[in-house]
Amino acid sequence: MRWRDLLPFGDPRTPGRMRQWFLSRFSRHRFEILEAPAASVSELRARWQRATTQDLAHTVGLSEFVCRQAALALERAERRHRGARYKVPRFVIEEISARAPFRAGVAAYASQLGKSETQVHREAIRYLHEIAATHDPTVIDLVANLTRRIVQRGYRALRYSPDQLARVQTLAQKGPVCFLPAHRSNLDHLVLFLALYENGLPPNHTAGGINMNFFPVGPLVRRSGVFFIRRTFRDNELYKFVLRQYVDYLLEKRFSLEWYIEGGRSRSGKLLPPRYGILSYVVDAYRRGKVDEVYLVPVSITYDQIQDLAEYATEHRGGAKTRESWRWLVRVLRRLRRRYGDIHLRIAPELALSEFIARESIATLADPEETSRPIQKLAFELCVRIARATPLTPTAVTSFALLSVPDRALTAGEVTALVADLLRWAETRELPTTAGFAWGTVSQVTAVLEALVENEAVSCFRQGEEPVYLVSPEQQPAAGYYRNTVVHFFLGGAIAELALFAVRDSFLARQRTGMPVHSHEEATQEFWRVVFWLRDLLKFDFFFPDRQQFREEIDAELRRAHPDWQTLLAHADGVDELFHHLRPLLAPASLRPFLETYWVAAQAALLWGDQANENRLGFVSQCGNLARQLWLQRRIRSTEPTSRVLLQAAVDLASYHGLLGPGVDPVRRKRWADQLRAALLWLDSVAARALARFAEEVALREVPSAGFATVATPNGEPASPSSI
């Protein structure tokens, strides 16, 4: 449906009386009379009895039920002509409130709360009105057109695979589908909504925070599929009951759901720990036999650049989250005047709940809010699939390259050389990439750098011989955001690099003290001990496969560098030889901000750990001040540890290890800080080797070969002597 169809007289598919009269008199070819299938009174009464469990002789409410069934039958007849795009629920509140489980639950809560059943029923209906989406086909078309304009305003294109959406459409014919996207931008819902609309699929029922229910956003998105839920309702049992009944209804009617498994937007770029609320409701509905099957579909929505980054930068510095309002909406639309590249939508392989339940055997829970171990594993598996589907983008790879050489401005040619190493590394591992991944010339990398400069994620100095690019200390969180969207791909190699240096340092320490050197078996054991210690250390920030699979991935990673890598662990020179084959070195850009943040929190625990639990936000603020001091003293090399977002995860890690609060042995805190400091020393060793390699390669490129100057061909590649 186009703007010119909607704006003058409303939706032409549902004309008013005057337009109906006009069409019937002068444009008979433009309308068709539809007839829905008939049903006998006895059949309708049987349906009504099954739906409400009323006595067959009791007819109170039967007439209303028949009217609703007639309207729904006509709706289905219209849908066969108009398409599945407009498959929307009708009479949601009436149907839910008439169900026996709803009425029984209201009666039980009335008894529990000491209120009359009428009073509790009225309150439950009010919650239903507050939660439920109210789809309107006209508004669906209107929002689709608005979304297309918004996306085109700030982005070149929305890129996705129609085949992936066709696969989802096939799944929807078998059972309800639940979309679980990663949440990085306020545009995420609109992006998925537009992709479904363009492929003739109905809009999802999307869980949205009630903070977005403001004019004009709230009325529009509610009528196009969003249902609003409160941010916190842990102590409101009636509200939880109503929400659970609403989810049951949507699943039984096989409507598609959508919610963000992280709960809120990621301010750091990486996936956040999962929230289990709605996932627990869906699993509970399946366990109670409300549906035969549920398909969970992980979704990755990745942006070349995001317009939310200015807000995130404020929150990184400790500022308050901007409250959503009309003014906030205007600012968002104004920011979209800039160009932010492309949007990439990827749908990961689905997970059939019946298969997972058959393996994990989720036990009956007295309270669906309770988070069982299998539900945690289910959420973990969904997050792993989202991460694996996330593509490497030119912006993310370029940001990673810039951050791998900190405190130094680079020419476009130098950045291109670093990017080329990363591209080769990714191609050999068959990692998911964007459609334009076959890039890497100086001109292409320069275009990416200039886009980052335009949006203030990178600085450029142009007054010298040639432009040079630098991530300034203030810009490190912004560039780090784009790096973090793909950093999970590099973690295995980065952890292996630190473990190799741990083994090497152990060899050298034993030689200095005159102790017997490690045997091959001892060196191998030390390597894997450090690998799994780092894995456990980082699991608060990242999702890893199980220990056996992770071990196999590390082994495969090092075998690419040297088939007999384990034999090289027998002596320090062998480790040096193995490092010679590792290219590129990944640990400095991948792990430094996280390890330094953990160390800052450990140092803060030594100073103020006894009072940390009394005021957790105050302790995080103290950590930020300490991080700023340590950076000014250059005891840490990145400004990212000053971010409140990263520090919160580091404080949670320290709390998990029992290092915060009164009565903690200071020796334990000191040991924890020393272990993290040792990891940073390994990281510094890897970084020094990476910088030395980079400086050597830059020097080689600057030396003319056989008396010929190095020039560039029109496509941006270095010319060979024969072409000069």
XYZ file of C-alpha atoms in Angstrom:
724
model
C 0.000 0.000 0.000
C 1.426 3.389 -1.034
C 1.203 6.821 0.609
C -1.143 8.147 -2.072
C -3.505 5.237 -1.418
C -3.618 5.814 2.346
C -3.564 9.556 2.877
C -6.547 11.000 0.925
C -9.428 8.792 2.077
C -7.931 6.120 4.347
C -7.469 2.441 3.552
C -9.246 1.683 0.233
C -9.621 -1.969 1.289
C -12.020 -0.981 4.084
C -13.953 1.938 2.565
C -16.537 3.915 4.481
C -20.217 3.994 3.597
C -19.895 6.803 1.054
C -17.020 5.114 -0.778
C -18.865 1.786 -0.688
C -21.890 3.416 -2.325
C -19.702 5.098 -4.932
C -17.870 1.859 -5.779
C -21.103 -0.126 -6.035
C -22.544 2.419 -8.494
C -19.562 3.420 -10.628
C -16.672 0.949 -10.091
C -18.139 -2.509 -9.751
C -14.871 -4.081 -10.939
C -13.117 -2.742 -7.818
C -14.984 -4.775 -5.203
C -15.912 -8.370 -4.559
C -18.445 -9.914 -2.209
C -16.911 -12.658 -0.060
C -18.734 -15.468 1.679
C -17.228 -17.236 4.679
C -17.880 -20.938 5.402
C -21.156 -21.620 7.210
C -21.489 -23.378 10.582
C -24.474 -24.945 12.332
C -25.718 -23.794 15.723
C -24.803 -27.128 17.312
C -21.260 -26.898 15.948
C -20.868 -23.329 17.222
C -22.216 -24.312 20.636
C -19.708 -27.185 20.793
C -16.865 -24.807 19.944
C -18.061 -22.362 22.565
C -18.263 -25.127 25.151
C -14.695 -26.251 24.412
C -13.453 -22.679 24.632
C -15.189 -21.763 27.874
C -15.953 -25.184 29.484
C -19.517 -23.998 30.151
C -22.409 -26.434 30.493
C -24.031 -27.215 27.129
C -27.440 -26.083 28.344
C -26.080 -22.767 29.592
C -26.154 -20.165 26.816
C -24.918 -17.016 28.579
C -22.248 -15.554 26.295
C -23.058 -17.849 23.373
C -24.460 -15.044 21.208
C -21.305 -12.954 21.664
C -19.204 -16.002 20.803
C -21.185 -16.602 17.584
C -20.725 -12.971 16.527
C -16.974 -13.214 17.086
C -16.784 -16.479 15.137
C -18.636 -14.890 12.221
C -16.274 -11.912 12.192
C -13.234 -14.208 12.363
C -14.564 -16.344 9.507
C -14.956 -13.243 7.347
C -11.467 -12.129 8.383
C -10.000 -15.435 7.177
C -11.910 -15.158 3.902
C -10.518 -11.656 3.353
C -7.001 -12.817 4.229
C -7.090 -15.364 1.416
C -7.485 -12.420 -0.963
C -5.283 -9.870 0.802
C -2.426 -12.182 1.804
C -0.836 -13.463 5.025
C 0.723 -10.044 5.669
C -2.507 -9.020 7.410
C -2.930 -12.067 9.638
C -3.764 -10.232 12.842
C -5.720 -11.234 15.954
C -9.257 -10.031 16.585
C -11.200 -9.865 19.869
C -8.059 -10.635 21.887
C -9.272 -9.311 25.220
C -12.748 -10.808 24.813
C -11.380 -14.262 23.997
C -8.754 -14.319 26.742
C -11.160 -13.086 29.419
C -13.742 -15.728 28.429
C -11.316 -18.627 28.836
C -11.671 -20.993 31.753
C -7.992 -20.750 32.868
C -8.268 -16.960 32.969
C -11.484 -17.000 34.990
C -10.116 -19.661 37.334
C -6.921 -17.683 37.841
C -8.851 -14.502 38.591
C -10.907 -16.376 41.187
C -7.767 -17.826 42.780
C -6.047 -14.434 42.984
C -9.209 -12.851 44.403
C -9.135 -15.387 47.226
C -5.388 -14.943 47.692
C -5.531 -11.134 47.749
C -8.680 -10.922 49.852
C -10.574 -8.953 47.192
C -13.833 -9.560 45.388
C -13.686 -11.525 42.156
C -15.286 -8.625 40.276
C -12.613 -6.230 41.503
C -9.740 -8.543 40.551
C -11.356 -9.286 37.170
C -11.613 -5.557 36.459
C -7.944 -5.093 37.377
C -6.894 -8.039 35.183
C -8.822 -6.620 32.215
C -7.098 -3.281 32.778
C -3.718 -5.056 32.616
C -4.794 -6.787 29.398
C -5.661 -3.447 27.809
C -2.298 -2.079 28.966
C -0.372 -5.015 27.467
C -2.139 -6.205 24.325
C -1.315 -5.085 20.805
C -4.279 -3.904 18.716
C -3.381 -4.603 15.093
C -4.867 -2.467 12.362
C -4.110 -3.308 8.690
C -4.203 0.360 7.728
C -1.692 1.282 10.422
C 0.498 -1.679 9.429
C 0.755 -0.205 5.925
C 1.303 3.272 7.330
C 4.099 2.155 9.687
C 5.726 0.135 6.883
C 5.875 3.247 4.695
C 7.184 5.357 7.579
C 9.808 2.729 8.397
C 10.993 2.591 4.807
C 11.406 6.369 4.779
C 13.256 6.357 8.115
C 15.637 3.591 7.043
C 16.320 5.218 3.668
C 16.959 8.538 5.400
C 20.012 7.258 7.285
C 21.066 4.041 5.531
C 21.857 2.983 1.988
C 20.039 -0.333 2.088
C 18.578 -3.068 4.260
C 20.324 -6.274 3.209
C 18.887 -9.711 3.955
C 18.313 -13.075 2.309
C 14.743 -13.673 1.044
C 15.505 -17.402 1.220
C 15.992 -17.150 4.986
C 12.624 -15.429 5.353
C 11.017 -18.053 3.121
C 12.367 -20.700 5.503
C 10.730 -18.868 8.403
C 7.441 -18.753 6.487
C 7.604 -22.532 6.093
C 8.192 -22.923 9.827
C 5.206 -20.687 10.612
C 2.948 -23.164 8.815
C 4.021 -25.867 11.286
C 3.784 -23.928 14.542
C 4.328 -20.565 16.247
C 7.638 -18.846 15.539
C 9.497 -16.760 18.124
C 12.071 -14.283 16.778
C 14.905 -13.423 19.170
C 17.029 -10.583 17.753
C 20.135 -9.077 19.262
C 19.299 -5.554 20.431
C 21.740 -2.841 19.389
C 19.586 0.057 18.211
C 16.134 1.558 18.594
C 15.662 0.757 14.900
C 15.892 -3.019 15.441
C 12.146 -3.648 15.630
C 11.430 -1.474 12.596
C 14.140 -3.223 10.565
C 12.723 -6.709 11.165
C 9.164 -5.407 10.736
C 10.062 -3.958 7.314
C 11.811 -7.141 6.149
C 8.756 -9.234 7.064
C 6.390 -6.745 5.423
C 8.366 -6.655 2.173
C 8.160 -10.447 1.973
C 4.418 -10.685 2.621
C 4.739 -11.983 6.195
C 2.544 -10.772 9.071
C 4.042 -8.494 11.724
C 5.329 -10.116 14.878
C 3.835 -9.559 18.297
C 6.838 -7.736 19.717
C 7.495 -7.174 23.411
C 8.395 -3.532 23.970
C 9.244 -1.576 27.080
C 6.422 0.599 28.312
C 8.856 3.533 28.198
C 8.268 3.576 24.412
C 4.514 4.025 24.853
C 4.471 7.768 24.227
C 2.710 9.779 21.520
C 2.972 9.294 18.589
C 5.206 6.205 18.756
C 3.068 4.213 21.200
C -0.269 4.351 19.328
C 1.393 3.601 15.982
C 3.554 0.655 16.997
C 0.842 -0.851 19.230
C -1.451 -0.979 16.185
C 1.320 -2.568 14.125
C 2.237 -5.357 16.522
C 4.033 -4.139 19.670
C 2.676 -5.132 23.067
C 4.006 -3.107 25.968
C 5.186 -4.599 29.242
C 6.396 -2.914 32.381
C 10.076 -2.768 33.157
C 9.611 -4.308 36.589
C 6.688 -6.346 37.884
C 8.399 -8.945 40.044
C 6.041 -8.422 43.000
C 2.838 -8.069 40.962
C 1.586 -11.647 40.691
C -1.659 -10.694 38.952
C 0.224 -8.780 36.246
C 2.502 -11.781 35.653
C -0.549 -14.038 35.418
C -2.200 -11.782 32.813
C 1.007 -11.561 30.759
C 1.347 -15.346 30.879
C -2.252 -15.747 29.666
C -1.558 -13.338 26.804
C 1.544 -15.292 25.732
C -0.451 -18.552 25.959
C -3.134 -17.096 23.693
C -0.654 -15.916 21.043
C 1.108 -19.283 20.971
C -2.141 -21.251 20.781
C -3.317 -19.092 17.870
C 0.103 -19.570 16.199
C 0.965 -15.897 16.012
C 4.653 -15.025 15.747
C 6.335 -13.475 18.774
C 9.417 -11.299 19.019
C 11.437 -10.165 21.995
C 15.024 -9.254 22.771
C 16.724 -12.010 24.695
C 19.174 -9.464 26.158
C 16.323 -7.414 27.616
C 17.724 -4.028 26.580
C 20.062 -2.482 24.052
C 23.742 -3.367 24.222
C 25.743 -0.212 24.932
C 29.075 -1.974 24.356
C 28.404 -3.746 21.035
C 28.757 -7.283 22.386
C 25.874 -9.544 23.340
C 24.559 -9.027 26.866
C 23.713 -11.858 29.285
C 20.257 -13.262 28.454
C 17.065 -12.457 30.320
C 14.770 -15.406 30.902
C 11.322 -13.836 31.493
C 9.333 -14.330 28.282
C 11.436 -17.346 27.300
C 10.344 -18.996 30.567
C 6.703 -18.216 29.748
C 7.048 -19.780 26.289
C 8.726 -22.909 27.668
C 6.068 -23.156 30.385
C 3.274 -22.899 27.782
C 4.899 -25.687 25.783
C 5.325 -27.812 28.904
C 1.635 -27.392 29.757
C 0.638 -28.599 26.291
C -0.643 -25.277 24.960
C 1.245 -25.893 21.701
C 2.736 -28.948 20.026
C 5.834 -27.134 18.806
C 7.565 -23.754 19.071
C 10.342 -22.621 16.740
C 12.888 -20.238 18.266
C 14.609 -18.180 15.564
C 17.769 -16.235 16.557
C 18.259 -13.045 14.536
C 21.313 -10.835 14.090
C 20.738 -7.197 13.092
C 24.048 -5.478 12.371
C 24.672 -1.890 11.278
C 27.697 -0.527 9.468
C 27.296 2.367 11.906
C 24.560 3.193 14.396
C 22.972 6.535 15.150
C 22.581 5.637 18.863
C 26.320 5.940 19.510
C 26.134 9.497 20.891
C 23.682 8.345 23.584
C 25.871 5.360 24.408
C 28.932 7.596 24.772
C 27.072 9.673 27.365
C 26.141 6.545 29.309
C 29.721 5.239 29.104
C 30.846 8.429 30.841
C 28.310 7.871 33.612
C 25.504 10.037 32.256
C 21.858 9.106 32.656
C 19.936 7.334 29.917
C 17.946 9.775 27.797
C 14.238 9.455 28.529
C 12.152 8.553 25.490
C 9.794 11.352 24.512
C 8.653 13.462 21.569
C 11.826 15.565 21.810
C 13.958 12.434 21.928
C 12.233 11.182 18.753
C 12.959 14.452 16.944
C 16.650 14.207 17.892
C 16.804 10.626 16.601
C 15.295 11.634 13.253
C 17.681 14.574 12.967
C 20.686 12.312 13.526
C 19.508 10.202 10.600
C 20.404 13.070 8.273
C 23.890 11.574 8.295
C 24.711 8.440 6.321
C 25.447 5.298 8.311
C 26.046 2.678 5.607
C 23.993 -0.514 5.357
C 21.884 -2.623 7.710
C 22.482 -6.380 7.652
C 19.759 -8.795 8.786
C 20.785 -12.429 9.272
C 18.552 -15.260 10.478
C 20.403 -18.044 12.285
C 19.330 -21.710 12.186
C 16.146 -22.192 14.182
C 15.851 -24.254 17.337
C 12.780 -26.494 17.669
C 11.727 -26.469 21.303
C 10.567 -30.094 21.197
C 14.052 -31.271 20.220
C 15.707 -29.290 22.979
C 13.152 -30.329 25.580
C 13.577 -33.959 24.576
C 17.296 -33.665 25.249
C 17.131 -31.562 28.393
C 13.861 -32.786 29.995
C 12.729 -29.583 31.683
C 11.020 -30.475 34.927
C 7.691 -29.061 36.005
C 8.155 -25.753 37.769
C 5.828 -24.516 40.454
C 6.565 -20.978 39.276
C 7.340 -20.277 35.594
C 9.399 -17.302 36.780
C 11.887 -19.748 38.254
C 14.883 -20.117 35.974
C 15.894 -23.750 35.622
C 19.256 -24.944 34.399
C 17.841 -26.202 31.053
C 16.261 -22.794 30.351
C 19.622 -21.167 31.008
C 21.259 -23.600 28.578
C 18.521 -22.904 26.035
C 19.094 -19.138 26.298
C 22.848 -19.697 26.064
C 22.439 -21.747 22.873
C 20.274 -19.025 21.324
C 22.895 -16.372 22.119
C 25.658 -18.521 20.614
C 23.638 -18.850 17.401
C 23.056 -15.094 17.249
C 26.793 -14.492 17.661
C 27.712 -16.995 14.951
C 25.247 -15.410 12.513
C 26.597 -11.883 13.073
C 28.600 -10.890 9.976
C 31.954 -9.164 9.865
C 31.373 -5.660 8.499
C 33.947 -3.298 6.959
C 33.392 -0.888 9.866
C 34.002 -3.576 12.501
C 37.133 -4.939 10.798
C 38.568 -1.451 10.244
C 37.908 -0.485 13.876
C 39.608 -3.690 15.021
C 42.622 -2.854 12.847
C 42.914 0.694 14.223
C 42.659 -0.484 17.838
C 45.343 -3.122 17.288
C 47.939 -0.319 16.959
C 47.036 2.053 19.811
C 48.446 5.545 20.376
C 49.639 5.867 16.797
C 48.139 7.528 13.737
C 48.076 5.344 10.634
C 47.921 6.106 6.950
C 45.183 4.557 4.850
C 47.781 2.208 3.352
C 48.888 1.009 6.786
C 45.296 0.396 7.853
C 44.716 -1.470 4.583
C 47.622 -3.818 5.335
C 46.184 -4.600 8.772
C 42.719 -5.107 7.296
C 44.129 -7.460 4.653
C 45.574 -9.699 7.375
C 42.205 -9.830 9.132
C 40.377 -10.559 5.869
C 42.649 -13.486 5.066
C 42.237 -14.780 8.616
C 38.434 -14.589 8.352
C 38.271 -16.186 4.908
C 40.270 -19.241 5.967
C 37.775 -19.784 8.808
C 34.718 -19.193 6.586
C 33.264 -16.595 8.936
C 29.989 -14.868 7.984
C 30.584 -11.618 6.158
C 28.560 -8.834 4.591
C 27.791 -8.789 0.881
C 30.540 -6.256 0.216
C 33.239 -8.200 2.036
C 35.420 -8.658 -1.055
C 37.121 -5.348 -0.371
C 40.508 -4.298 0.900
C 42.011 -1.787 -1.501
C 43.306 1.518 -0.182
C 40.413 3.422 -1.745
C 37.805 1.144 -0.168
C 39.401 1.269 3.280
C 39.710 5.043 2.972
C 35.964 5.286 2.332
C 35.284 3.335 5.537
C 37.723 5.510 7.496
C 36.137 8.709 6.199
C 32.683 7.446 7.202
C 33.994 6.816 10.728
C 35.549 10.298 10.771
C 32.257 11.859 9.657
C 30.448 10.249 12.587
C 33.248 11.130 15.045
C 34.373 7.588 15.841
C 37.852 8.242 14.365
C 40.033 11.370 14.051
C 41.922 12.443 10.946
C 44.880 14.829 10.536
C 45.122 16.184 6.963
C 47.686 18.998 7.151
C 50.759 16.817 6.606
C 52.129 14.832 3.698
C 49.049 12.585 3.628
C 46.000 12.043 5.855
C 46.553 9.902 8.936
C 43.847 8.315 11.088
C 43.778 7.809 14.833
C 41.360 6.578 17.474
C 41.787 9.237 20.151
C 41.395 8.292 23.830
C 37.920 9.861 23.893
C 36.905 7.856 20.813
C 38.054 4.439 22.035
C 34.619 3.450 23.432
C 32.993 4.338 20.084
C 35.502 2.409 17.961
C 35.431 -0.334 20.587
C 31.677 -0.639 20.105
C 32.108 -1.671 16.465
C 34.999 -3.993 17.324
C 32.895 -5.652 20.026
C 30.160 -6.600 17.557
C 32.549 -9.203 16.088
C 35.175 -9.685 18.807
C 33.716 -13.089 19.760
C 35.182 -14.523 16.543
C 38.708 -13.630 17.703
C 38.536 -14.784 21.327
C 39.811 -18.333 20.795
C 42.960 -17.193 19.018
C 43.498 -14.350 21.495
C 43.235 -16.670 24.504
C 45.659 -19.119 22.877
C 48.205 -16.312 22.392
C 48.124 -15.371 26.077
C 48.381 -19.015 27.141
C 51.431 -19.485 24.898
C 53.149 -16.515 26.510
C 52.252 -17.861 29.946
C 54.072 -21.100 29.066
C 57.022 -19.162 27.633
C 57.311 -16.970 30.741
C 57.181 -20.055 32.913
C 60.126 -21.543 30.967
C 62.162 -18.348 31.329
C 61.338 -17.985 35.040
C 62.538 -21.525 35.725
C 65.744 -20.891 33.794
C 66.436 -17.703 35.765
C 65.940 -19.451 39.112
C 67.837 -22.596 38.151
C 64.766 -24.817 38.465
C 64.271 -27.785 36.128
C 62.460 -26.745 32.956
C 59.011 -28.040 32.135
C 58.636 -31.396 30.503
C 56.512 -31.500 27.374
C 53.578 -32.892 29.363
C 53.896 -30.200 32.050
C 54.063 -27.446 29.426
C 50.940 -28.794 27.721
C 49.080 -28.984 31.029
C 50.103 -25.416 31.872
C 48.900 -24.215 28.471
C 45.444 -25.743 28.878
C 45.205 -24.597 32.497
C 45.696 -20.984 31.415
C 43.335 -21.396 28.452
C 40.465 -22.560 30.645
C 41.241 -20.016 33.367
C 40.911 -17.236 30.783
C 37.749 -18.811 29.383
C 36.161 -18.869 32.842
C 37.372 -15.323 33.478
C 35.754 -13.952 30.317
C 32.486 -15.892 30.429
C 30.758 -13.001 32.211
C 31.236 -10.951 29.047
C 31.132 -13.570 26.283
C 29.482 -16.836 25.287
C 31.771 -19.828 24.849
C 31.043 -23.384 23.693
C 31.420 -26.207 26.218
C 34.920 -27.062 27.410
C 35.498 -29.974 25.034
C 34.339 -28.068 21.960
C 36.348 -25.026 23.019
C 39.457 -27.191 23.417
C 38.937 -28.588 19.918
C 38.546 -25.074 18.492
C 41.787 -23.898 20.139
C 43.600 -26.970 18.834
C 42.271 -26.364 15.306
C 43.271 -22.697 15.506
C 46.875 -23.508 16.410
C 47.102 -26.346 13.877
C 46.427 -23.786 11.160
C 49.581 -22.012 12.306
C 51.684 -25.161 12.779
C 50.528 -28.798 12.415
C 52.789 -29.937 15.297
C 52.204 -26.985 17.590
C 52.115 -29.112 20.738
C 55.655 -30.356 20.167
C 56.855 -26.735 20.086
C 55.680 -26.209 23.677
C 58.656 -28.202 24.943
C 60.945 -25.125 25.023
C 60.783 -21.322 24.865
C 62.324 -21.168 21.380
C 59.557 -23.439 20.142
C 56.931 -21.020 21.460
C 58.744 -18.178 19.669
C 58.690 -20.198 16.460
C 54.959 -20.813 16.861
C 54.369 -17.085 17.331
C 56.217 -16.475 14.086
C 53.474 -18.440 12.288
C 50.545 -16.768 14.078
C 49.203 -13.968 11.911
C 47.615 -11.634 12.796
C 48.070 -11.418 16.559
C 44.588 -10.914 17.998
C 44.933 -10.549 21.763
C 45.876 -6.832 22.051
C 42.774 -5.513 20.281
C 40.449 -8.267 21.542
C 41.214 -8.619 25.239
C 42.916 -5.475 26.540
C 39.821 -3.417 27.463
C 38.221 -6.327 29.306
C 41.298 -7.529 31.211
C 42.219 -3.980 32.189
C 38.663 -3.345 33.399
C 38.764 -6.509 35.524
C 42.085 -5.397 37.002
C 40.715 -1.927 37.795
C 37.784 -3.514 39.651
C 40.224 -5.789 41.510
C 42.311 -2.781 42.564
C 39.160 -0.973 43.686
C 38.164 -4.039 45.716
C 41.515 -3.835 47.519
C 40.816 -0.200 48.403
C 37.064 -0.041 49.036
C 35.782 -3.607 48.743
C 34.334 -3.758 52.271
C 31.798 -1.009 51.474
C 31.041 -2.120 47.900
C 27.765 -3.906 48.651
C 26.328 -0.959 50.593
C 26.284 1.263 47.504
C 26.964 -0.702 44.321
C 26.455 2.287 41.998
C 28.785 4.360 44.134
C 31.403 1.617 43.980
C 31.132 1.492 40.172
C 31.651 5.266 40.139
C 34.751 4.862 42.336
C 36.045 2.244 39.889
C 35.578 4.735 37.050
C 37.553 7.407 38.892
C 40.315 4.919 39.658
C 40.420 3.818 36.007
C 40.810 7.445 34.937
C 43.720 7.892 37.346
C 45.419 4.684 36.207
C 45.095 5.739 32.577
C 46.556 9.184 33.300
C 49.481 7.390 34.952
C 49.620 5.075 31.893
C 49.306 2.048 34.151
C 46.536 0.974 31.796
C 46.687 1.686 28.070
C 43.026 1.915 27.104
C 40.402 4.440 28.165
C 37.639 1.855 27.776
C 37.959 0.720 31.437
C 36.564 4.145 32.410
C 33.251 3.068 30.847
C 30.494 2.494 33.374
C 29.063 -0.199 31.087
C 32.237 -2.325 31.158
C 32.901 -1.606 34.828
C 29.476 -2.910 35.838
C 30.322 -6.321 34.348
C 33.747 -6.275 36.048
C 32.159 -5.491 39.422
C 29.661 -8.325 38.897
C 32.602 -10.650 38.203
C 34.344 -9.599 41.421
C 31.101 -10.085 43.336
C 30.654 -13.555 41.799
C 34.083 -14.524 43.148
C 33.100 -13.276 46.612
C 35.562 -10.381 46.695
C 33.133 -7.607 47.680
C 31.557 -6.881 51.033
C 32.790 -6.967 54.613
C 34.749 -9.871 56.041
C 36.607 -10.832 52.852
C 40.208 -11.894 53.405
C 42.452 -9.192 51.857
C 44.839 -11.945 50.767
C 42.146 -13.338 48.446
C 41.621 -9.916 46.894
C 45.368 -9.446 46.464
C 45.735 -12.870 44.857
C 42.921 -12.053 42.413
C 44.509 -8.721 41.472
C 47.908 -10.399 41.000
C 46.433 -13.051 38.703
C 44.856 -10.362 36.539
C 48.094 -8.393 36.535
C 49.934 -11.481 35.289
C 47.434 -11.812 32.442
C 48.041 -8.160 31.530
C 51.799 -8.793 31.453
C 51.246 -11.662 29.012
C 49.065 -9.325 26.980
C 51.781 -6.638 26.987
C 54.262 -9.209 25.669
C 51.950 -10.160 22.802
C 51.294 -6.465 22.070
C 55.024 -5.684 21.989
C 55.583 -8.489 19.511
C 52.649 -7.331 17.368
C 53.914 -3.725 17.319
C 57.448 -4.836 16.452
C 56.101 -6.901 13.567
C 53.983 -3.963 12.389
C 56.931 -1.526 12.558
C 59.128 -3.951 10.613
C 56.524 -4.352 7.870
C 55.995 -0.584 7.646
C 59.748 -0.093 7.278
C 59.897 -2.690 4.510
C 57.076 -0.981 2.619
C 58.814 2.390 2.905
C 62.116 1.131 1.439
C 62.134 1.432 -2.401
C 62.793 -1.860 -4.163
C 65.642 -1.994 -6.759
C 65.630 1.785 -7.128
C 61.958 2.016 -8.045
C 59.563 4.253 -6.143
C 56.359 2.722 -4.822
C 53.325 4.263 -6.479
C 49.662 3.362 -6.571
C 47.623 2.222 -9.543
C 44.179 3.764 -10.155
C 42.446 0.989 -8.202
C 44.451 1.835 -5.088
C 46.791 -1.211 -5.138
C 50.597 -0.807 -5.062
C 52.034 -0.942 -8.573
C 54.673 -3.475 -9.562
C 57.999 -2.190 -11.003
C 57.010 -3.419 -14.456
C 53.912 -1.207 -14.438
C 55.764 2.002 -13.509
